[in-house]
Coordinates of C-alpha atoms and ligand atoms in Angstrom, one line a residue:
M12 CA -2.8 -8.2 -18.2
R13 CA -2.5 -4.6 -19.8
F14 CA -0.6 -1.4 -17.9
A15 CA 0.4 2.1 -18.7
S16 CA 1.9 5.5 -16.5
I17 CA -0.2 8.8 -16.7
G18 CA 3.1 10.3 -15.5
S19 CA 6.4 9.5 -13.8
G20 CA 8.7 12.0 -12.5
S21 CA 9.3 13.8 -9.2
E22 CA 6.2 15.9 -10.1
G23 CA 4.0 12.8 -9.7
N24 CA 3.7 9.7 -10.4
G25 CA 0.5 7.5 -11.8
T26 CA 0.4 3.9 -12.8
L27 CA -2.5 2.2 -14.6
I28 CA -2.7 -2.0 -14.5
Q29 CA -5.5 -3.7 -15.7
A30 CA -6.9 -7.4 -16.5
D31 CA -8.8 -8.9 -19.0
G32 CA -12.7 -7.3 -18.4
Q33 CA -11.9 -5.9 -14.8
G34 CA -11.5 -2.7 -13.2
A35 CA -8.4 -1.0 -13.7
I36 CA -6.4 -0.5 -10.5
L37 CA -4.4 3.3 -10.4
V38 CA -1.1 2.9 -8.1
D39 CA -0.3 6.1 -6.9
C40 CA -1.8 9.6 -7.6
G41 CA 0.7 12.4 -7.6
F42 CA -1.4 14.4 -9.4
S43 CA -4.5 16.7 -8.6
A44 CA -7.7 14.5 -8.6
R45 CA -8.9 16.8 -12.1
E46 CA -5.4 16.3 -13.5
A47 CA -5.4 12.4 -12.7
L48 CA -8.9 12.0 -14.3
S49 CA -7.6 14.5 -17.2
R50 CA -4.9 12.0 -17.8
M51 CA -7.1 8.7 -17.5
A52 CA -9.3 10.0 -20.5
G53 CA -6.1 9.5 -22.8
Y54 CA -5.9 5.9 -21.6
G55 CA -9.7 5.7 -22.2
L56 CA -10.3 5.4 -18.5
V57 CA -13.1 7.6 -16.4
A58 CA -13.3 7.4 -12.6
E59 CA -16.3 4.5 -13.0
D60 CA -14.0 2.2 -14.3
L61 CA -11.0 2.2 -11.1
A62 CA -11.7 -0.7 -9.0
G63 CA -9.3 0.8 -6.6
I64 CA -6.5 2.9 -5.4
L65 CA -3.1 2.0 -4.5
V66 CA -0.9 3.9 -2.5
T67 CA 2.9 3.2 -2.1
H68 CA 3.8 5.7 0.2
E69 CA 2.7 8.9 1.6
H70 CA 5.7 11.8 -0.6
T71 CA 3.3 14.2 -2.6
D72 CA 4.5 12.9 -5.9
H73 CA 2.7 9.9 -4.7
I74 CA -0.2 10.8 -2.6
K75 CA -1.3 14.6 -4.2
G76 CA -4.5 13.7 -5.3
V77 CA -5.6 10.0 -3.7
A78 CA -7.9 11.6 -0.9
R79 CA -10.4 14.1 -3.3
L80 CA -9.8 11.6 -6.3
A81 CA -11.0 8.6 -3.8
N82 CA -13.8 10.4 -1.9
R83 CA -15.4 11.8 -5.3
C84 CA -15.5 8.7 -6.8
R85 CA -16.1 6.4 -4.2
V86 CA -13.0 4.3 -4.7
P87 CA -11.3 2.6 -1.6
V88 CA -8.0 3.1 -1.5
Y89 CA -5.3 0.0 -0.3
T90 CA -2.4 1.0 1.2
T91 CA -0.3 0.6 4.8
W92 CA -1.5 1.7 8.0
G93 CA 2.0 3.7 8.4
T94 CA 0.9 5.5 5.0
W95 CA -2.5 6.1 6.2
A96 CA -1.4 7.5 9.1
A97 CA 1.0 10.1 7.8
K98 CA -1.0 12.0 5.3
L99 CA -5.0 10.3 4.5
N100 CA -5.8 10.1 8.2
G101 CA -8.6 12.6 8.5
V102 CA -8.7 13.5 4.4
L103 CA -9.5 10.0 3.6
D104 CA -13.3 8.8 4.3
D105 CA -12.9 6.0 6.9
Q106 CA -15.0 4.1 4.7
L107 CA -12.7 3.8 1.8
F108 CA -9.6 2.9 3.6
R109 CA -8.4 -0.9 3.3
M110 CA -5.6 -1.6 5.3
I111 CA -2.9 -3.7 3.6
T112 CA 0.2 -5.2 5.0
P113 CA 3.7 -5.4 3.0
H114 CA 3.3 -9.6 4.4
E115 CA 0.6 -10.6 2.9
H116 CA -0.7 -10.6 -0.9
F117 CA -4.4 -9.6 -1.8
Q118 CA -7.0 -9.8 -4.6
L119 CA -8.3 -7.0 -6.4
A120 CA -9.5 -6.8 -10.0
G121 CA -8.5 -10.6 -11.0
L122 CA -4.9 -9.8 -9.6
S123 CA -3.3 -11.0 -7.3
I124 CA -0.9 -8.2 -5.2
Q125 CA 2.3 -8.6 -3.9
P126 CA 3.3 -5.9 -1.8
V127 CA 7.0 -5.5 -1.0
A128 CA 8.6 -3.3 1.5
V129 CA 11.2 -1.4 0.3
P130 CA 14.3 0.9 2.0
H131 CA 12.6 4.8 1.8
D132 CA 12.9 7.5 3.7
A133 CA 8.8 7.1 4.4
R134 CA 6.6 5.8 7.3
E135 CA 5.8 2.5 5.6
P136 CA 6.6 2.2 1.6
C137 CA 5.7 -0.8 -0.1
Q138 CA 5.8 -1.6 -3.5
F139 CA 3.9 -4.0 -5.5
V140 CA 4.0 -7.3 -8.1
F141 CA 0.8 -7.8 -10.3
E142 CA 0.1 -11.6 -10.7
R143 CA -2.4 -13.0 -13.2
Q144 CA -2.7 -16.4 -14.0
G145 CA 1.2 -17.0 -13.7
T146 CA 1.7 -13.6 -15.5
R147 CA 3.6 -11.4 -13.8
L148 CA 4.2 -7.7 -13.6
G149 CA 6.8 -5.3 -11.4
V150 CA 6.2 -2.2 -10.0
L151 CA 9.6 -0.8 -8.4
S152 CA 9.9 3.1 -7.7
D153 CA 11.1 5.2 -4.8
A154 CA 14.2 3.0 -3.2
G155 CA 17.1 3.9 -2.0
S156 CA 19.1 0.1 -2.2
V157 CA 18.2 -3.1 -3.3
T158 CA 17.5 -5.3 -0.5
P159 CA 17.6 -9.4 -0.9
H160 CA 14.2 -9.3 -0.2
M161 CA 13.3 -6.9 -3.7
I162 CA 15.6 -9.2 -5.6
E163 CA 13.4 -12.3 -4.3
C164 CA 10.2 -10.8 -5.2
Y165 CA 11.0 -8.8 -8.6
Q166 CA 12.2 -12.5 -10.1
N167 CA 10.5 -13.7 -13.4
C168 CA 8.5 -10.6 -14.3
D169 CA 7.2 -10.9 -17.8
A170 CA 7.0 -7.1 -17.3
L171 CA 8.8 -4.6 -15.1
M172 CA 8.8 -1.0 -14.7
L173 CA 12.1 -0.1 -12.8
E174 CA 13.1 3.2 -11.1
C175 CA 16.4 4.9 -12.3
N176 CA 16.3 8.3 -10.9
H177 CA 19.1 9.8 -11.5
D178 CA 22.6 9.4 -12.9
L179 CA 25.4 9.7 -10.2
K180 CA 27.7 11.9 -11.6
M181 CA 24.6 14.4 -12.7
L182 CA 23.5 14.3 -9.6
A183 CA 27.0 15.2 -8.0
D184 CA 27.5 18.0 -11.0
G185 CA 24.0 18.9 -10.5
P186 CA 21.6 21.9 -9.0
Y187 CA 20.4 20.2 -5.9
P188 CA 22.1 21.8 -2.2
A189 CA 24.1 19.4 -0.3
S190 CA 21.6 17.7 1.8
L191 CA 19.2 17.0 -0.7
K192 CA 22.0 15.4 -3.0
R193 CA 23.3 13.0 0.2
R194 CA 19.3 12.1 0.5
V195 CA 18.4 11.3 -3.0
A196 CA 22.0 9.1 -3.3
G197 CA 21.4 7.5 0.0
P198 CA 20.1 4.4 1.6
L199 CA 16.8 5.4 1.9
G200 CA 16.8 7.3 -1.0
H201 CA 16.2 7.1 -5.1
L202 CA 17.9 3.9 -7.1
N203 CA 20.1 5.4 -9.4
N204 CA 20.8 4.1 -13.4
Q205 CA 23.7 1.7 -12.0
Q206 CA 21.8 0.5 -8.8
S207 CA 18.9 -0.2 -11.4
A208 CA 20.8 -2.1 -13.5
D209 CA 22.7 -4.2 -11.2
M210 CA 19.7 -5.1 -9.8
L211 CA 17.9 -6.5 -13.5
S212 CA 21.3 -8.4 -14.0
Q213 CA 20.4 -10.3 -10.5
L214 CA 16.6 -11.6 -11.8
E215 CA 15.8 -14.2 -13.9
R216 CA 14.0 -12.2 -16.9
S217 CA 14.3 -14.8 -19.8
G218 CA 10.7 -14.4 -20.0
M219 CA 10.9 -10.8 -19.8
Q220 CA 8.8 -8.7 -22.1
H221 CA 8.9 -5.5 -21.2
L222 CA 10.9 -3.0 -19.2
V223 CA 9.9 0.2 -18.5
V224 CA 12.2 2.7 -17.3
T225 CA 10.1 5.3 -14.6
H226 CA 10.9 8.2 -12.2
I227 CA 13.5 9.3 -13.8
S228 CA 15.1 12.8 -12.4
Q229 CA 14.2 15.6 -15.3
K230 CA 17.5 17.5 -13.6
N231 CA 19.6 14.6 -12.5
N232 CA 19.2 12.1 -15.2
H233 CA 18.5 11.5 -19.0
P234 CA 16.6 9.0 -20.4
D235 CA 19.1 7.8 -22.7
L236 CA 21.9 8.3 -19.9
A237 CA 19.4 5.1 -18.1
V238 CA 18.6 3.0 -21.0
A239 CA 22.6 2.8 -22.0
A240 CA 23.2 1.8 -18.2
L241 CA 21.1 -0.7 -18.7
I242 CA 22.1 -1.9 -21.8
E243 CA 25.7 -1.5 -20.9
S244 CA 25.1 -3.8 -17.6
G245 CA 24.3 -6.6 -20.2
A246 CA 20.9 -6.8 -18.0
C247 CA 18.9 -6.1 -20.9
C248 CA 18.3 -5.9 -24.5
E249 CA 17.1 -2.5 -26.2
E250 CA 14.3 -3.7 -28.1
I251 CA 12.2 -4.2 -25.1
I252 CA 13.0 -1.1 -23.1
R253 CA 10.3 1.5 -22.9
V254 CA 10.4 5.1 -20.8
A255 CA 7.9 6.3 -19.1
T256 CA 7.9 10.4 -18.9
Q257 CA 6.7 13.2 -16.6
N258 CA 4.4 14.4 -19.1
A259 CA 3.7 11.9 -21.5
G260 CA 3.7 9.1 -19.4
L261 CA 3.3 5.9 -20.9
D262 CA 0.6 4.6 -23.4
W263 CA -0.8 1.1 -22.6
I264 CA 1.2 -1.8 -23.1
S265 CA -0.3 -5.5 -22.9
V266 CA 1.2 -8.5 -21.5
Q267 CA 0.8 -11.3 -23.0
A268 CA 0.6 -14.9 -21.1
E269 CA 3.8 -17.1 -21.4
T270 CA 3.3 -19.1 -24.0
V271 CA 5.0 -22.8 -23.3
T272 CA 7.0 -24.4 -26.3
N273 CA 8.1 -28.1 -26.3
Ligands
ZN22 ZN1 8.8 9.4 -6.0
ZN23 ZN1 8.9 9.0 -2.2

């Protein structure tokens, strides 16, 4: 299994996941359809390579180009009823809507996919864990709090894409109006560096090969602060950390099947 980010942050998100010899899955498309296709080309993919688009929730930085890309390229869209009702109803061709629920895993493009309900200020948001023959990739952003359910779902990931949205002090001192600061830091907002580090320290992660920091705020955080928080918590060593950025995303990363040694 391999994965990549075509861009990560409040200006637009998109994650590519592909099992060996299978079509690719795009999780969220917060870019225009044209921009997404142009970015995907940089990862060696064309629209025909897409087996499906998964949508975590209806905020613009995740859903902006979804309907147009899906309609134009005839790609099915997997999302919850709440997300569909919020922004896709009437825009996405009905024939392309595949309803998922956060309580049931489903199969797509050689992957078993477990949706994970998260606390975020959207209608029915969920994040995902992808599994292929025992190899697990967790994708988690846009959550205001860490719930016991999330801790349970993200155990034993071989790779994890984890939101480190803001540094609490930078947010407090930063340019956002007070109401937006409250929203971002609130229980239905975004994970700050410390919350993500604390969550990571609660996960069984001995087999973790890659930790990718995502959804970093360009105004209220700095990649160095996020990485430092993860390392200082003792939850993660520097060697496995990568950062997905707004403009450059992150190049393909391969997750190897675990080799069992005696
Ligand atoms: Zn977002
Ligand atoms: Zn959001």
